[in-house]
């Protein structure tokens, strides 16, 4: 039995000439549909998790540590005042591979608004950071006010840029005044120190878990009111590419230049716990989705078994005129692979379309859930003012908008794996079909 003959027999197994009811064909196309539907969530999960992880990673790197972060020692001459510290940070631009540097003084404090107090991370930064730093400029969305006002602020100006979550907690808007509570030491006694600031802009990175407690003030202002003994001095250092294999070499060059006054860490050293968590979550989700595909592929084996049972007479006739067992087996293997390919043809376009429209689909489902929940609450007599909006993707833990990233390589690998899986589950029933004895079949028929 030639390859062409096996191919023609496989074609007749799927599309017989006689149009009659066939439970085996229904089972075959049912298996094909199951494979297609199981691929849809797998492709969507891959695209969403890839986009989500890439978006979170971009924000963590660009807004928190930059490509390399230097932790500078306290009490040295370079950190005694803002001018010295900024000049010290600029000196690292001389290192080959460094694109830009940004000096920062940070301290933990309390922020007090109109209605409540909350913990805050005070970040004293250079005034033009929202304009000069590409990540700050790109990733921070201005909700109220303008970051230009921050850049134009005079030295020692009590002006601040706060995160959206902080503004909601403290019930603040642009132009409002709030207080930052730090500590001061007088004659060995520690007492609170209150400093008033005016909100010039409210921003959001789209990832509240990262920016919920951030308050940005001019670095000169930070030096004027915080206790330097409690502050952390750091420098955000940008290179050409955060993912370059040369980043470790650049880190060593910076260490050589700074000597013992600073320690340098790459972004993947500082945030190793977060990225390990991202990776393990992605692997677990993909594993669960692959189990769904595996379960769906079992239907192919069932469909092949039913085809063998239904076509026993044809198998017997073919073997009687000289067809080899290998040819019969190959024909059924081709049928199993065709089922997998058909599932891919259904699942791939639907999965890609759902991935590209993930935000719209999510908002649509969210609206339906909120309408239903509101209706149920109203029936229970809950006042409208007390009904809160349900967020399927809580911005406190996820990105407000999902950046879609189609992982072509991963999806291609999954499609190949699906075809191989279809082939594997078809092996046992196909081999049994090749071993059928024509005389026994013809006698029984």
CSV table of C-alpha atoms in Angstrom, one decimal:
chain,number,residue,atom,x,y,z
A,1,UNK,CA,0.0,0.0,0.0
A,2,UNK,CA,1.6,3.2,-1.2
A,3,UNK,CA,1.7,6.6,0.6
A,4,UNK,CA,-0.8,7.9,-2.0
A,5,UNK,CA,-3.2,5.0,-1.3
A,6,UNK,CA,-2.9,5.5,2.5
A,7,UNK,CA,-3.6,9.2,2.0
A,8,UNK,CA,-6.7,8.5,-0.2
A,9,UNK,CA,-8.0,5.9,2.4
A,10,UNK,CA,-7.5,8.5,5.2
A,11,UNK,CA,-9.5,11.0,3.1
A,12,UNK,CA,-12.3,8.6,2.6
A,13,UNK,CA,-12.3,7.9,6.4
A,14,UNK,CA,-13.0,11.6,7.0
A,15,UNK,CA,-15.1,12.4,3.9
A,16,UNK,CA,-16.8,9.2,2.7
A,17,UNK,CA,-18.5,9.3,-0.7
A,18,UNK,CA,-21.7,7.8,0.6
A,19,UNK,CA,-23.6,10.4,2.6
A,20,UNK,CA,-25.0,8.4,5.5
A,21,UNK,CA,-25.3,8.8,9.2
A,22,UNK,CA,-22.1,7.9,11.0
A,23,UNK,CA,-21.5,8.0,14.7
A,24,UNK,CA,-17.8,7.6,14.0
A,25,UNK,CA,-17.7,10.7,11.9
A,26,UNK,CA,-19.7,12.7,14.5
A,27,UNK,CA,-17.2,11.5,17.1
A,28,UNK,CA,-14.3,12.6,14.8
A,29,UNK,CA,-15.6,16.1,14.2
A,30,UNK,CA,-16.5,16.3,17.9
A,31,UNK,CA,-12.9,15.5,18.8
A,32,UNK,CA,-11.7,18.1,16.2
A,33,UNK,CA,-14.0,20.8,17.8
A,34,UNK,CA,-12.8,19.8,21.3
A,35,UNK,CA,-9.1,20.3,20.3
A,36,UNK,CA,-10.0,23.7,18.7
A,37,UNK,CA,-11.9,24.9,21.8
A,38,UNK,CA,-9.1,23.7,24.1
A,39,UNK,CA,-6.5,25.7,22.2
A,40,UNK,CA,-8.5,29.0,22.5
A,41,UNK,CA,-7.9,29.5,26.3
A,42,UNK,CA,-4.3,28.3,26.0
A,43,UNK,CA,-3.5,30.9,23.3
A,44,UNK,CA,-5.4,33.6,25.3
A,45,UNK,CA,-3.6,32.7,28.6
A,46,UNK,CA,-0.2,32.8,26.9
A,47,UNK,CA,-0.9,36.1,25.2
A,48,UNK,CA,-2.3,37.8,28.3
A,49,UNK,CA,0.3,36.4,30.8
A,50,UNK,CA,3.1,37.4,28.4
A,51,UNK,CA,1.7,40.9,28.0
A,52,UNK,CA,1.0,41.2,31.7
A,53,UNK,CA,4.4,40.1,32.8
A,54,UNK,CA,6.1,42.2,30.2
A,55,UNK,CA,4.1,45.2,31.2
A,56,UNK,CA,4.8,44.7,34.9
A,57,UNK,CA,8.5,44.1,34.2
A,58,UNK,CA,8.8,47.2,32.1
A,59,UNK,CA,7.3,49.3,34.9
A,60,UNK,CA,9.3,47.7,37.7
A,61,UNK,CA,12.5,48.3,35.8
A,62,UNK,CA,11.8,51.7,34.3
A,63,UNK,CA,10.1,53.3,37.4
A,64,UNK,CA,11.7,51.6,40.3
A,65,UNK,CA,15.3,50.5,39.9
A,66,UNK,CA,16.1,51.3,36.3
A,67,UNK,CA,18.6,49.0,34.5
A,68,UNK,CA,21.2,49.3,37.3
A,69,UNK,CA,20.7,50.8,40.7
A,70,UNK,CA,23.5,52.2,42.9
A,71,UNK,CA,23.1,52.4,46.6
A,72,UNK,CA,25.4,55.1,47.9
A,73,UNK,CA,26.8,55.3,51.4
A,74,UNK,CA,25.4,57.8,53.9
A,75,UNK,CA,27.6,60.4,55.5
A,76,UNK,CA,30.1,60.9,52.7
A,77,UNK,CA,30.8,64.3,51.1
A,78,UNK,CA,29.0,63.3,47.9
A,79,UNK,CA,25.6,63.0,49.8
A,80,UNK,CA,25.8,66.0,52.1
A,81,UNK,CA,23.7,68.2,49.8
A,82,UNK,CA,21.6,67.9,46.7
A,83,UNK,CA,24.0,69.6,44.3
A,84,UNK,CA,26.9,67.3,45.3
A,85,UNK,CA,24.8,64.2,45.0
A,86,UNK,CA,23.5,65.2,41.5
A,87,UNK,CA,27.0,65.9,40.3
A,88,UNK,CA,28.2,62.6,41.8
A,89,UNK,CA,25.5,60.8,39.9
A,90,UNK,CA,26.3,62.6,36.6
A,91,UNK,CA,30.0,61.4,36.9
A,92,UNK,CA,28.8,57.9,36.1
A,93,UNK,CA,27.8,59.1,32.6
A,94,UNK,CA,31.5,58.9,31.7
A,95,UNK,CA,31.4,55.1,31.9
A,96,UNK,CA,31.0,53.6,28.5
A,97,UNK,CA,27.5,52.1,28.1
A,98,UNK,CA,25.7,54.5,30.5
A,99,UNK,CA,23.0,56.5,28.8
A,100,UNK,CA,21.7,58.6,31.7
A,101,UNK,CA,21.7,58.7,35.5
A,102,UNK,CA,19.1,60.0,38.0
A,103,UNK,CA,19.9,60.8,41.7
A,104,UNK,CA,17.3,59.9,44.3
A,105,UNK,CA,16.9,60.3,48.0
A,106,UNK,CA,14.1,58.2,49.6
A,107,UNK,CA,12.6,57.8,53.0
A,108,UNK,CA,9.6,56.1,54.5
A,109,UNK,CA,7.1,58.5,56.2
A,110,UNK,CA,3.4,59.1,56.9
A,111,UNK,CA,1.2,61.1,54.6
A,112,UNK,CA,-1.8,62.9,56.1
A,113,UNK,CA,-4.7,64.1,54.0
A,114,UNK,CA,-8.2,65.4,54.5
A,115,UNK,CA,-9.7,62.3,55.9
A,116,UNK,CA,-6.9,59.8,56.9
A,117,UNK,CA,-3.3,59.0,57.1
A,118,UNK,CA,-1.3,56.3,55.3
A,119,UNK,CA,2.3,55.1,55.0
A,120,UNK,CA,4.2,56.6,52.1
A,121,UNK,CA,7.5,56.3,50.3
A,122,UNK,CA,8.9,59.7,49.7
A,123,UNK,CA,11.1,59.9,46.6
A,124,UNK,CA,13.2,63.0,46.3
A,125,UNK,CA,14.1,63.1,42.6
A,126,UNK,CA,15.5,65.5,40.1
A,127,UNK,CA,12.8,68.0,38.9
A,128,UNK,CA,13.0,67.1,35.2
A,129,UNK,CA,12.8,63.3,35.7
A,130,UNK,CA,9.3,63.1,34.3
A,131,UNK,CA,10.5,64.8,31.1
A,132,UNK,CA,14.1,63.4,30.8
A,133,UNK,CA,13.5,59.9,31.9
A,134,UNK,CA,12.0,57.9,29.0
A,135,UNK,CA,10.3,55.4,31.2
A,136,UNK,CA,8.7,58.1,33.5
A,137,UNK,CA,7.6,60.0,30.4
A,138,UNK,CA,6.1,56.9,28.7
A,139,UNK,CA,4.7,54.8,31.6
A,140,UNK,CA,3.2,57.4,33.9
A,141,UNK,CA,-0.2,58.6,32.8
A,142,UNK,CA,-1.1,62.0,34.2
A,143,UNK,CA,-4.6,61.8,35.8
A,144,UNK,CA,-4.7,65.4,37.0
A,145,UNK,CA,-2.5,68.4,36.7
A,146,UNK,CA,0.8,68.5,34.9
A,147,UNK,CA,4.3,67.1,35.5
A,148,UNK,CA,5.6,70.3,33.8
A,149,UNK,CA,4.7,72.2,37.0
A,150,UNK,CA,7.0,69.8,38.9
A,151,UNK,CA,9.8,70.4,36.4
A,152,UNK,CA,9.4,74.2,36.8
A,153,UNK,CA,9.3,74.2,40.6
A,154,UNK,CA,11.8,76.3,42.3
A,155,UNK,CA,14.4,74.8,44.6
A,156,UNK,CA,13.0,74.0,48.1
A,157,UNK,CA,9.5,74.3,46.6
A,158,UNK,CA,6.9,72.3,48.6
A,159,UNK,CA,5.5,70.7,45.5
A,160,UNK,CA,4.6,67.0,45.1
A,161,UNK,CA,3.5,64.5,42.5
A,162,UNK,CA,1.5,61.7,44.0
A,163,UNK,CA,0.1,58.3,42.8
A,164,UNK,CA,-3.5,57.9,41.9
A,165,UNK,CA,-4.1,55.4,44.7
A,166,UNK,CA,-2.5,57.8,47.3
A,167,UNK,CA,-4.8,60.6,46.0
A,168,UNK,CA,-7.9,58.4,46.5
A,169,UNK,CA,-6.8,57.3,50.0
A,170,UNK,CA,-6.2,60.8,51.1
A,171,UNK,CA,-9.0,62.4,49.1
A,172,UNK,CA,-6.7,64.8,47.3
A,173,UNK,CA,-6.8,66.7,44.0
A,174,UNK,CA,-4.5,69.0,42.2
A,175,UNK,CA,-4.0,72.2,44.2
A,176,UNK,CA,-4.8,70.5,47.6
A,177,UNK,CA,-2.4,70.6,50.5
A,178,UNK,CA,-1.4,67.5,52.5
A,179,UNK,CA,1.3,66.9,55.2
A,180,UNK,CA,4.2,64.5,55.3
A,181,UNK,CA,5.1,63.4,58.8
A,182,UNK,CA,8.8,62.4,59.3
A,183,UNK,CA,11.0,62.3,62.4
A,184,UNK,CA,13.6,64.7,63.8
A,185,UNK,CA,16.1,64.2,66.6
A,186,UNK,CA,16.6,67.0,69.1
A,187,UNK,CA,19.1,66.4,72.0
A,188,UNK,CA,18.8,62.7,71.4
A,189,UNK,CA,15.0,62.8,71.5
A,190,UNK,CA,13.0,61.7,68.5
A,191,UNK,CA,9.9,63.8,67.7
A,192,UNK,CA,7.6,64.0,64.7
A,193,UNK,CA,8.1,66.7,62.1
A,194,UNK,CA,5.2,67.9,59.8
A,195,UNK,CA,5.8,69.4,56.4
A,196,UNK,CA,3.0,70.7,54.1
A,197,UNK,CA,3.1,70.0,50.4
A,198,UNK,CA,0.9,71.1,47.5
A,199,UNK,CA,-0.2,68.5,44.9
A,200,UNK,CA,0.8,69.6,41.4
A,201,UNK,CA,0.0,66.4,39.6
A,202,UNK,CA,-1.6,63.0,40.1
A,203,UNK,CA,-0.1,60.1,38.0
A,204,UNK,CA,-0.6,56.4,37.5
A,205,UNK,CA,1.6,53.8,36.1
A,206,UNK,CA,-1.3,51.4,35.6
A,207,UNK,CA,0.1,49.1,38.3
A,208,UNK,CA,-1.0,50.1,41.7
A,209,UNK,CA,1.0,47.5,43.6
A,210,UNK,CA,4.1,49.3,42.4
A,211,UNK,CA,3.2,53.0,42.8
A,212,UNK,CA,0.4,53.1,45.4
A,213,UNK,CA,2.7,54.6,48.1
A,214,UNK,CA,4.9,56.8,46.0
A,215,UNK,CA,5.2,60.6,46.6
A,216,UNK,CA,7.7,62.5,44.4
A,217,UNK,CA,9.2,65.7,45.6
A,218,UNK,CA,12.2,67.8,44.4
A,219,UNK,CA,15.5,66.4,45.7
A,220,UNK,CA,16.5,69.8,47.0
A,221,UNK,CA,13.3,69.8,49.1
A,222,UNK,CA,14.0,66.3,50.4
A,223,UNK,CA,17.4,67.5,51.7
A,224,UNK,CA,15.8,70.4,53.5
A,225,UNK,CA,13.4,68.5,55.7
A,226,UNK,CA,14.2,64.8,56.1
A,227,UNK,CA,16.8,63.4,58.5
A,228,UNK,CA,19.7,62.3,56.3
A,229,UNK,CA,20.6,59.6,58.8
A,230,UNK,CA,17.3,57.9,57.9
A,231,UNK,CA,17.4,58.4,54.2
A,232,UNK,CA,18.5,56.0,51.4
A,233,UNK,CA,20.7,57.5,48.7
A,234,UNK,CA,20.4,55.8,45.3
A,235,UNK,CA,21.2,56.4,41.6
A,236,UNK,CA,19.1,55.0,38.8
A,237,UNK,CA,21.4,54.2,35.9
A,238,UNK,CA,20.1,53.6,32.4
A,239,UNK,CA,21.9,51.6,29.7
A,240,UNK,CA,21.1,51.0,26.1
A,241,UNK,CA,19.2,47.7,26.8
A,242,UNK,CA,18.1,46.3,30.2
A,243,UNK,CA,18.2,42.8,28.8
A,244,UNK,CA,21.7,43.1,27.2
A,245,UNK,CA,24.2,40.3,28.2
A,246,UNK,CA,26.7,43.2,28.6
A,247,UNK,CA,24.8,44.6,31.6
A,248,UNK,CA,26.9,42.5,34.1
A,249,UNK,CA,30.1,44.0,32.5
A,250,UNK,CA,28.7,47.5,32.8
A,251,UNK,CA,27.9,46.8,36.5
A,252,UNK,CA,31.5,45.8,37.1
A,253,UNK,CA,32.8,49.0,35.3
A,254,UNK,CA,30.6,51.1,37.6
A,255,UNK,CA,31.9,49.3,40.7
A,256,UNK,CA,35.5,50.0,39.6
A,257,UNK,CA,34.7,53.7,39.2
A,258,UNK,CA,32.8,54.1,42.5
A,259,UNK,CA,35.2,52.2,44.7
A,260,UNK,CA,33.9,51.6,48.2
A,261,UNK,CA,31.3,54.4,48.2
A,262,UNK,CA,28.5,52.6,46.4
A,263,UNK,CA,27.2,49.1,45.7
A,264,UNK,CA,25.6,48.4,42.2
A,265,UNK,CA,22.9,45.9,41.5
A,266,UNK,CA,21.2,44.9,38.2
A,267,UNK,CA,17.4,45.0,38.0
A,268,UNK,CA,17.1,41.2,37.9
A,269,UNK,CA,19.1,41.0,41.2
A,270,UNK,CA,16.9,43.6,43.0
A,271,UNK,CA,13.6,42.1,41.9
A,272,UNK,CA,14.5,38.5,41.7
A,273,UNK,CA,11.5,37.4,43.9
A,274,UNK,CA,8.9,39.2,41.8
A,275,UNK,CA,10.3,37.7,38.5
A,276,UNK,CA,10.4,34.2,39.9
A,277,UNK,CA,6.8,34.6,41.0
A,278,UNK,CA,5.8,35.8,37.5
A,279,UNK,CA,7.6,32.9,35.9
A,280,UNK,CA,6.1,30.2,38.2
A,281,UNK,CA,2.6,31.7,37.8
A,282,UNK,CA,2.9,31.6,34.0
A,283,UNK,CA,4.2,28.0,34.0
A,284,UNK,CA,1.4,26.9,36.2
A,285,UNK,CA,-1.3,28.5,34.1
A,286,UNK,CA,0.2,27.1,30.8
A,287,UNK,CA,0.4,23.6,32.5
A,288,UNK,CA,-3.3,23.7,33.5
A,289,UNK,CA,-4.2,24.8,29.9
A,290,UNK,CA,-2.1,22.0,28.4
A,291,UNK,CA,-3.9,19.5,30.6
A,292,UNK,CA,-7.2,20.7,28.9
A,293,UNK,CA,-5.6,20.0,25.5
A,294,UNK,CA,-4.4,16.6,26.7
A,295,UNK,CA,-7.9,15.7,27.9
A,296,UNK,CA,-9.4,16.9,24.6
A,297,UNK,CA,-6.9,14.9,22.6
A,298,UNK,CA,-8.2,11.6,24.2
A,299,UNK,CA,-11.3,12.2,22.2
A,300,UNK,CA,-9.2,11.6,19.0
A,301,UNK,CA,-8.3,8.1,20.3
A,302,UNK,CA,-12.0,7.4,20.9
A,303,UNK,CA,-12.9,8.7,17.4
A,304,UNK,CA,-10.2,6.5,15.7
A,305,UNK,CA,-11.5,3.5,17.6
A,306,UNK,CA,-15.0,4.1,16.4
A,307,UNK,CA,-13.7,4.6,12.8
A,308,UNK,CA,-11.9,1.3,12.9
A,309,UNK,CA,-15.0,-0.5,14.2
A,310,UNK,CA,-17.2,1.2,11.5
A,311,UNK,CA,-14.7,0.5,8.7
A,312,UNK,CA,-13.7,-3.1,9.5
A,313,UNK,CA,-15.3,-4.4,6.3
A,314,UNK,CA,-13.3,-1.9,4.2
A,315,UNK,CA,-10.1,-2.8,6.1
A,316,UNK,CA,-10.7,-6.5,5.4
A,317,UNK,CA,-11.3,-5.9,1.6
A,318,UNK,CA,-8.1,-3.7,1.4
A,319,UNK,CA,-6.0,-6.3,3.1
A,320,UNK,CA,-7.5,-9.1,0.9
A,321,UNK,CA,-6.3,-7.3,-2.2
A,322,UNK,CA,-2.8,-6.9,-0.8
A,323,UNK,CA,-2.8,-3.8,1.5
A,324,UNK,CA,-0.1,-4.1,4.1
A,325,UNK,CA,-0.8,-3.6,7.9
A,326,UNK,CA,1.6,-0.6,7.9
A,327,UNK,CA,-0.4,1.1,5.1
A,328,UNK,CA,-3.7,0.7,7.1
A,329,UNK,CA,-2.0,1.9,10.3
A,330,UNK,CA,-0.5,4.9,8.5
A,331,UNK,CA,-3.9,5.9,7.0
A,332,UNK,CA,-5.5,6.0,10.5
A,333,UNK,CA,-2.5,7.9,11.9
A,334,UNK,CA,-3.0,10.5,9.1
A,335,UNK,CA,-6.6,10.7,10.1
A,336,UNK,CA,-5.6,11.4,13.8
A,337,UNK,CA,-3.2,14.1,12.7
A,338,UNK,CA,-5.9,15.6,10.4
A,339,UNK,CA,-8.1,15.9,13.5
A,340,UNK,CA,-5.4,17.8,15.3
A,341,UNK,CA,-4.8,20.0,12.3
A,342,UNK,CA,-8.5,20.7,12.0
A,343,UNK,CA,-8.6,21.7,15.7
A,344,UNK,CA,-5.7,24.1,15.1
A,345,UNK,CA,-7.5,25.6,12.1
A,346,UNK,CA,-10.5,26.3,14.4
A,347,UNK,CA,-8.6,27.2,17.7
A,348,UNK,CA,-5.8,29.4,16.3
A,349,UNK,CA,-7.8,32.2,14.7
A,350,UNK,CA,-10.4,32.3,17.5
A,351,UNK,CA,-7.6,32.3,20.1
A,352,UNK,CA,-5.7,35.1,18.4
A,353,UNK,CA,-8.9,37.2,17.9
A,354,UNK,CA,-9.9,36.7,21.6
A,355,UNK,CA,-6.3,37.7,22.6
A,356,UNK,CA,-6.3,40.9,20.6
A,357,UNK,CA,-9.8,41.8,21.9
A,358,UNK,CA,-9.0,40.7,25.5
A,359,UNK,CA,-9.5,44.1,27.1
A,360,UNK,CA,-12.9,44.7,25.3
A,361,UNK,CA,-14.1,41.2,26.2
A,362,UNK,CA,-13.0,41.7,29.8
A,363,UNK,CA,-14.8,45.0,30.1
A,364,UNK,CA,-17.9,43.5,28.5
A,365,UNK,CA,-18.0,40.6,31.0
A,366,UNK,CA,-17.3,43.1,33.8
A,367,UNK,CA,-20.2,45.2,32.8
A,368,UNK,CA,-22.6,42.2,32.7
A,369,UNK,CA,-21.3,41.0,36.1
A,370,UNK,CA,-21.8,44.5,37.6
A,371,UNK,CA,-25.3,44.8,36.2
A,372,UNK,CA,-26.3,41.4,37.6
A,373,UNK,CA,-24.7,42.1,41.0
A,374,UNK,CA,-26.4,45.5,41.1
A,375,UNK,CA,-29.8,43.9,40.3
A,376,UNK,CA,-29.3,41.3,43.0
A,377,UNK,CA,-28.2,43.9,45.6
A,378,UNK,CA,-31.2,46.1,44.8
A,379,UNK,CA,-33.6,43.1,45.3
A,380,UNK,CA,-32.0,42.6,48.7
A,381,UNK,CA,-32.6,46.2,49.6
A,382,UNK,CA,-29.0,47.4,49.6
A,383,UNK,CA,-28.8,51.2,48.9
A,384,UNK,CA,-27.3,52.2,45.5
A,385,UNK,CA,-24.6,54.3,47.3
A,386,UNK,CA,-23.3,51.2,49.1
A,387,UNK,CA,-22.9,49.1,45.9
A,388,UNK,CA,-19.3,48.9,44.9
A,389,UNK,CA,-18.0,48.2,41.4
A,390,UNK,CA,-16.7,44.7,40.9
A,391,UNK,CA,-13.3,44.6,39.1
A,392,UNK,CA,-12.4,41.2,37.5
A,393,UNK,CA,-8.8,42.4,37.2
A,394,UNK,CA,-8.2,44.3,40.4
A,395,UNK,CA,-5.8,47.2,39.5
A,396,UNK,CA,-4.3,46.8,42.9
A,397,UNK,CA,-2.6,43.6,41.8
A,398,UNK,CA,-2.8,43.7,38.0
A,399,UNK,CA,-2.3,46.2,35.2
A,400,UNK,CA,-5.3,48.5,34.6
A,401,UNK,CA,-5.1,47.7,30.9
A,402,UNK,CA,-3.7,44.4,29.6
A,403,UNK,CA,-0.9,44.9,27.1
A,404,UNK,CA,-1.3,42.1,24.5
A,405,UNK,CA,1.8,40.4,23.4
A,406,UNK,CA,1.4,37.5,21.0
A,407,UNK,CA,4.2,35.0,21.7
A,408,UNK,CA,4.7,33.6,18.2
A,409,UNK,CA,7.4,31.2,19.2
A,410,UNK,CA,5.5,29.7,22.1
A,411,UNK,CA,2.3,29.4,20.1
A,412,UNK,CA,4.1,27.7,17.3
A,413,UNK,CA,5.6,25.2,19.7
A,414,UNK,CA,2.2,24.5,21.2
A,415,UNK,CA,0.7,23.9,17.7
A,416,UNK,CA,3.5,21.4,16.9
A,417,UNK,CA,2.9,19.7,20.3
A,418,UNK,CA,-0.8,19.5,19.5
A,419,UNK,CA,-0.1,17.7,16.2
A,420,UNK,CA,2.3,15.3,17.9
A,421,UNK,CA,-0.1,14.7,20.7
A,422,UNK,CA,-2.8,13.9,18.1
A,423,UNK,CA,-0.4,11.5,16.5
A,424,UNK,CA,0.5,9.8,19.8
A,425,UNK,CA,-3.0,9.2,21.0
A,426,UNK,CA,-3.8,7.7,17.5
A,427,UNK,CA,-1.0,5.1,17.6
A,428,UNK,CA,-2.7,2.3,19.6
A,429,UNK,CA,-6.1,2.2,17.7
A,430,UNK,CA,-4.2,2.7,14.4
A,431,UNK,CA,-1.9,-0.3,15.1
A,432,UNK,CA,-4.9,-2.4,16.1
A,433,UNK,CA,-6.6,-1.5,12.8
A,434,UNK,CA,-3.5,-2.7,10.9
A,435,UNK,CA,-3.6,-6.0,12.7
A,436,UNK,CA,-7.2,-6.8,11.9
A,437,UNK,CA,-7.6,-10.2,10.3
A,438,UNK,CA,-9.6,-10.0,7.1
A,439,UNK,CA,-10.9,-13.6,7.1
A,440,UNK,CA,-12.4,-13.2,10.6
A,441,UNK,CA,-14.1,-9.9,9.6
A,442,UNK,CA,-15.5,-11.2,6.4
A,443,UNK,CA,-16.9,-14.4,8.1
A,444,UNK,CA,-18.7,-12.3,10.7
A,445,UNK,CA,-20.1,-9.9,8.1
